[in-house]
Amino acid sequence: MGGGTPDDGEISAGAPLLARALDRTGVTGLAPTARLPVDLGPLAWYALAVVAVELVGLQGYRLVTGQVLTFVQNPLWLLRPLVLLGAALATEQLYRRYDRALVRSNVESRVADPDRFDGLVPDRLTALLVALGVGFTVVNAAVVLTVPQLYAAGGATRVVRFLVVTPFGYVPVLASFLATYVAVEVVLPRRIAAADVPLDYLDPERLGGMRPVGELLKLAYYYLMVGLVAYAVATYGPYVLGGAFAYRALDAPGLAVNALFTAVWLLAVGVMAAGIYVLHQHMARQKRERLYELDRRARDHVDDPWDIRSFDALDPPPEYQRYRKRVELVTATKEYPATFTMWSQLVVGVVLPKALQLVLAAA
């Protein structure tokens, strides 16, 4: 199982593939040791290094060579490094929240084989996304756009950004986040269903002890939603906003960009909906099977349950009273998402990115 989990007998999320690779190279030992307001892991430090190369190195070169700084021409360009750093921080936070969800849901004591929950993200998934991302960006820069055109459009800094910074800086971090998103939304619910994790019918929230898992699914989508919103603002903002934010050097986004955004949005929503559906169906099946089991046991104490005349409702046997209490515990347990607030939060998260993109595209 991927994820780089420690051999200490406890299940955990482990660490992202890129973070473990950086640890093995010893690069993470160069990170500052001072305490910071935010807990930064190897992935976040790598993202900061990429941002430093882009903002200090490449932009410094433009300044020295007398070129206009990119973020002066287009201030919304600064959303790019912010999204990169945000993706790294979100990935590390999802790993920590995975561990917390397993502990709060008491998964380890509820299944016979807890080892199947070791490692949040399969290494093959991350490696596949990184390979696809690097291959696409390098081919796009070298073959489709070509080096001469890149140089003519933005000089040496543009060539380095397209051929080095984007494929080997941005792609590994963004691929790590996307792999984590897929693992949280798809892999985790499938693990729960495959392990047949029983519901906790004494859960005071009446969610079978599955609320931490459901909240993790929702948090992962919220992080992706923020990325989509940032992409929409960075893509359409220069052509909608005036003043210092205006930028007309390139053609305004057309039908192809709109279609790509819609496809990514639909895919993100579909992945999230698939995970919630698997979790919801698992909880419903658990309740249904428990009710069938209780019904079979109750018939051992009632000869003719379909004949009310054979049953004294005013003085039911103790076994029947225990049966009714157990049934009430099961039926009172709700399948996630179970409340109006939960559904409202999900609906807002689903609609917001696309609504903002439509508004900006129509402006």
XYZ file of C-alpha atoms in Angstrom:
363
model
C 0.000 0.000 0.000
C 1.306 3.459 -0.885
C 1.518 6.410 1.399
C 4.716 5.752 3.285
C 3.102 4.775 6.583
C 5.343 4.049 9.553
C 5.733 0.504 10.837
C 4.430 1.301 14.321
C 1.245 -0.756 14.221
C -1.017 2.290 13.890
C -2.894 3.193 10.734
C -2.180 6.643 9.349
C -2.244 8.705 6.183
C 1.517 8.540 5.799
C 3.106 11.263 3.678
C 2.753 12.423 0.048
C 5.011 10.703 -2.474
C 6.815 13.967 -3.310
C 7.409 14.706 0.379
C 9.003 11.294 0.905
C 11.146 11.748 -2.185
C 12.365 15.099 -0.860
C 13.119 13.541 2.529
C 15.229 10.844 0.894
C 17.291 13.426 -0.966
C 17.952 15.338 2.246
C 16.659 18.588 0.735
C 14.071 19.041 3.493
C 16.894 19.301 6.017
C 17.687 22.703 4.519
C 14.283 24.113 5.525
C 14.323 26.775 8.267
C 13.703 25.412 11.757
C 12.083 28.549 13.190
C 8.506 28.193 14.453
C 5.931 29.569 12.040
C 2.205 30.353 12.449
C 1.473 27.623 9.878
C 2.809 24.083 10.109
C 4.792 23.590 6.896
C 5.734 20.141 5.652
C 8.140 19.154 2.873
C 5.497 19.729 0.196
C 4.846 23.293 1.357
C 8.565 24.069 1.543
C 8.979 22.740 -1.996
C 6.135 24.985 -3.171
C 7.777 27.958 -1.449
C 11.035 27.158 -3.222
C 9.243 27.102 -6.585
C 7.565 30.425 -5.777
C 10.956 31.884 -4.833
C 12.455 30.754 -8.138
C 9.587 32.326 -10.034
C 9.201 35.577 -8.108
C 12.795 36.237 -7.070
C 14.785 34.421 -9.743
C 12.815 34.901 -12.953
C 11.242 38.235 -12.049
C 14.598 39.473 -10.760
C 16.151 38.577 -14.113
C 13.415 40.520 -15.914
C 14.098 43.519 -13.698
C 17.859 43.378 -14.293
C 17.430 43.057 -18.046
C 15.055 46.041 -18.187
C 11.854 44.091 -18.831
C 8.542 44.888 -17.203
C 7.707 42.598 -14.278
C 4.977 40.114 -15.096
C 2.850 40.946 -12.062
C 3.077 44.651 -12.907
C 1.612 43.968 -16.330
C -0.982 41.588 -14.888
C -1.392 41.729 -11.079
C -3.773 38.757 -11.113
C -0.827 36.642 -12.297
C 0.163 36.513 -8.618
C -2.739 34.123 -8.060
C -0.605 31.429 -9.729
C 1.997 31.122 -6.956
C -0.708 31.580 -4.318
C -2.661 28.647 -5.748
C 0.518 26.546 -5.806
C 1.284 27.242 -2.156
C -2.376 26.760 -1.256
C -2.435 23.372 -2.981
C 0.600 22.238 -0.982
C -0.869 23.417 2.320
C -4.257 21.880 1.493
C -2.629 18.537 0.671
C -0.774 18.437 3.973
C -3.906 19.477 5.847
C -5.956 16.688 4.215
C -3.353 14.162 5.341
C -3.652 15.412 8.913
C -7.441 15.452 8.746
C -7.443 11.877 7.447
C -5.589 10.742 10.564
C -7.964 12.750 12.726
C -11.026 11.298 10.994
C -9.773 7.737 11.541
C -9.245 8.434 15.241
C -12.538 10.248 15.794
C -14.477 7.600 13.883
C -12.646 4.879 15.838
C -12.134 2.970 12.588
C -9.280 0.820 13.869
C -11.474 -0.923 16.460
C -14.485 -1.258 14.160
C -12.920 -3.395 11.431
C -11.121 -6.737 11.348
C -8.431 -5.524 8.932
C -7.516 -1.904 9.780
C -4.313 -2.124 7.707
C -6.346 -1.465 4.566
C -6.652 2.146 5.781
C -2.877 2.574 5.958
C -1.667 5.257 3.541
C -4.118 7.795 2.195
C -2.953 8.060 -1.425
C -1.724 5.126 -3.533
C 1.726 5.988 -4.880
C 0.745 4.795 -8.355
C -2.010 7.406 -8.537
C 0.343 10.271 -7.706
C 3.046 8.968 -10.042
C 0.540 8.643 -12.887
C -0.760 12.193 -12.473
C 2.764 13.608 -12.234
C 3.867 11.723 -15.355
C 0.824 12.883 -17.321
C 1.237 16.474 -16.156
C 4.946 16.668 -16.876
C 4.539 14.990 -20.259
C 1.718 17.305 -21.312
C 3.380 20.553 -20.211
C 6.766 19.695 -21.738
C 5.267 18.586 -25.067
C 3.006 21.637 -25.114
C 5.951 23.974 -24.524
C 8.502 22.297 -26.811
C 6.298 21.055 -29.659
C 3.045 23.032 -29.704
C 4.222 26.468 -28.584
C 7.898 25.879 -29.524
C 10.899 27.502 -27.840
C 11.363 30.274 -30.467
C 7.765 31.443 -30.036
C 8.051 31.374 -26.266
C 11.250 33.402 -26.404
C 9.720 35.915 -28.788
C 6.677 36.344 -26.534
C 8.466 36.743 -23.188
C 12.188 36.214 -23.456
C 14.294 33.698 -21.561
C 12.130 33.845 -18.434
C 9.109 32.622 -20.357
C 11.090 29.708 -21.795
C 12.345 28.687 -18.348
C 8.856 29.008 -16.868
C 7.240 26.806 -19.514
C 10.014 24.219 -19.802
C 11.244 23.999 -16.183
C 9.174 25.791 -13.547
C 5.735 24.643 -14.672
C 6.433 20.950 -15.401
C 8.904 20.291 -12.576
C 7.704 22.867 -10.051
C 3.968 23.314 -10.405
C 2.966 19.917 -11.753
C 4.299 17.715 -8.897
C 2.574 19.858 -6.255
C -0.730 20.174 -8.110
C -0.673 16.467 -9.000
C -0.106 15.624 -5.327
C -3.173 17.660 -4.398
C -5.331 16.115 -7.129
C -4.230 12.610 -6.125
C -5.106 13.408 -2.505
C -8.486 14.784 -3.609
C -9.301 11.605 -5.537
C -8.108 9.443 -2.630
C -10.307 11.280 -0.128
C -13.375 11.393 -2.364
C -13.172 7.948 -3.969
C -10.584 5.670 -2.351
C -11.592 6.307 1.273
C -15.355 5.684 0.843
C -14.597 2.518 -1.144
C -12.282 1.318 1.628
C -15.041 1.887 4.162
C -17.533 -0.067 2.073
C -15.057 -2.865 1.315
C -14.101 -3.203 4.993
C -17.806 -3.193 5.886
C -17.207 -0.692 8.678
C -20.142 -1.065 11.111
C -22.095 1.988 12.176
C -21.877 3.373 15.692
C -25.522 3.472 16.757
C -24.627 5.204 20.035
C -23.177 8.201 18.171
C -24.702 11.289 19.882
C -24.858 13.043 16.505
C -26.828 10.086 15.098
C -24.552 9.787 12.077
C -23.195 6.347 12.858
C -19.806 7.783 13.786
C -19.246 8.758 10.142
C -19.415 12.531 10.438
C -15.586 12.983 10.555
C -15.314 11.036 7.305
C -18.107 13.010 5.651
C -16.576 16.296 6.768
C -13.247 15.223 5.275
C -14.934 14.613 1.913
C -16.557 18.027 2.092
C -13.316 19.777 3.096
C -11.424 18.251 0.167
C -14.018 19.597 -2.260
C -13.936 23.030 -0.641
C -10.194 23.206 -1.240
C -10.681 22.337 -4.899
C -13.529 24.835 -5.131
C -11.205 27.622 -3.927
C -8.739 26.625 -6.636
C -11.431 26.760 -9.304
C -12.575 30.178 -8.117
C -8.979 31.464 -8.173
C -8.521 30.077 -11.688
C -11.712 31.787 -12.873
C -10.646 35.130 -11.411
C -7.116 34.871 -12.847
C -8.412 33.820 -16.278
C -11.337 36.206 -16.747
C -10.461 38.993 -14.292
C -7.959 40.887 -16.499
C -10.625 41.257 -19.199
C -13.409 42.226 -16.807
C -11.711 44.396 -14.187
C -10.463 47.834 -14.994
C -7.619 50.000 -13.777
C -4.467 48.257 -12.599
C -6.041 44.823 -13.055
C -6.756 45.291 -16.763
C -4.613 43.214 -19.139
C -5.167 42.991 -22.886
C -1.927 41.480 -24.209
C -3.650 38.164 -24.969
C -7.008 37.352 -26.489
C -9.903 37.062 -24.058
C -10.864 33.496 -23.049
C -13.116 31.949 -25.657
C -15.294 28.890 -26.050
C -12.435 26.429 -25.588
C -11.472 27.892 -22.191
C -15.127 27.948 -21.106
C -15.548 24.316 -22.125
C -12.362 23.272 -20.316
C -13.443 25.003 -17.109
C -16.862 23.365 -17.293
C -15.306 19.936 -17.864
C -12.954 20.300 -14.879
C -15.805 21.569 -12.714
C -18.088 18.690 -13.707
C -15.319 16.167 -13.090
C -14.597 17.603 -9.635
C -18.274 17.587 -8.692
C -18.730 14.083 -10.094
C -15.815 12.704 -8.082
C -17.153 14.295 -4.895
C -20.708 13.079 -5.570
C -19.446 9.541 -6.236
C -17.669 9.433 -2.885
C -20.664 10.737 -0.955
C -22.930 8.264 -2.777
C -20.710 5.302 -1.805
C -20.622 6.453 1.831
C -24.380 7.061 1.859
C -25.150 3.659 0.323
C -22.831 1.890 2.784
C -24.609 3.484 5.738
C -28.052 2.685 4.316
C -27.055 -0.943 3.725
C -25.662 -1.251 7.240
C -28.941 0.016 8.698
C -31.024 -2.242 6.456
C -29.058 -5.366 7.368
C -29.210 -4.532 11.077
C -32.977 -4.062 10.916
C -33.400 -7.401 9.122
C -31.300 -9.072 11.814
C -33.375 -7.506 14.596
C -36.564 -8.566 12.848
C -35.407 -12.184 12.659
C -34.555 -12.177 16.365
C -37.901 -10.620 17.322
C -39.847 -13.374 15.548
C -38.332 -15.893 17.932
C -40.399 -14.286 20.718
C -43.637 -13.521 18.866
C -45.533 -16.412 17.298
C -47.775 -14.477 14.945
C -46.416 -10.920 14.439
C -48.949 -10.284 11.672
C -51.858 -11.070 14.027
C -52.321 -8.196 16.470
C -54.794 -10.275 18.500
C -52.011 -12.614 19.540
C -49.970 -9.755 20.987
C -50.709 -7.810 24.168
C -49.623 -4.285 23.279
C -50.340 -3.065 26.823
C -48.022 -5.599 28.382
C -45.375 -6.543 25.796
C -42.696 -9.040 26.781
C -39.294 -7.614 27.868
C -37.672 -9.078 24.782
C -39.988 -7.040 22.577
C -39.239 -3.834 24.477
C -35.511 -4.371 23.996
C -36.209 -5.045 20.327
C -38.090 -1.756 19.926
C -35.289 0.221 21.630
C -32.711 -1.269 19.286
C -34.857 -0.561 16.257
C -35.234 3.052 17.372
C -31.453 3.401 17.692
C -30.963 2.071 14.168
C -33.725 4.058 12.495
C -32.656 7.281 14.265
C -29.195 6.995 12.671
C -29.005 9.137 9.531
C -27.033 8.585 6.366
C -24.477 11.301 5.577
C -25.195 13.999 4.434
C -28.212 14.076 6.718
C -29.109 17.642 7.611
C -30.303 20.683 5.713
C -27.118 22.531 6.701
C -24.918 19.795 5.250
C -26.868 19.729 1.995
C -26.858 23.545 1.783
C -23.088 23.710 2.206
C -22.590 21.106 -0.508
C -24.969 22.817 -2.938
C -23.295 26.212 -2.444
C -19.883 24.631 -2.971
C -21.050 22.958 -6.163
C -22.743 26.000 -7.691
C -20.333 28.791 -6.700
C -17.378 28.114 -9.078
C -19.545 27.679 -12.155
C -21.770 30.633 -11.283
C -18.734 32.900 -10.859
C -17.249 31.680 -14.141
C -20.527 32.396 -15.969
C -20.727 35.879 -14.502
C -17.120 36.721 -15.406
C -17.408 35.227 -18.886
C -20.548 37.223 -19.612
C -19.134 40.530 -18.319
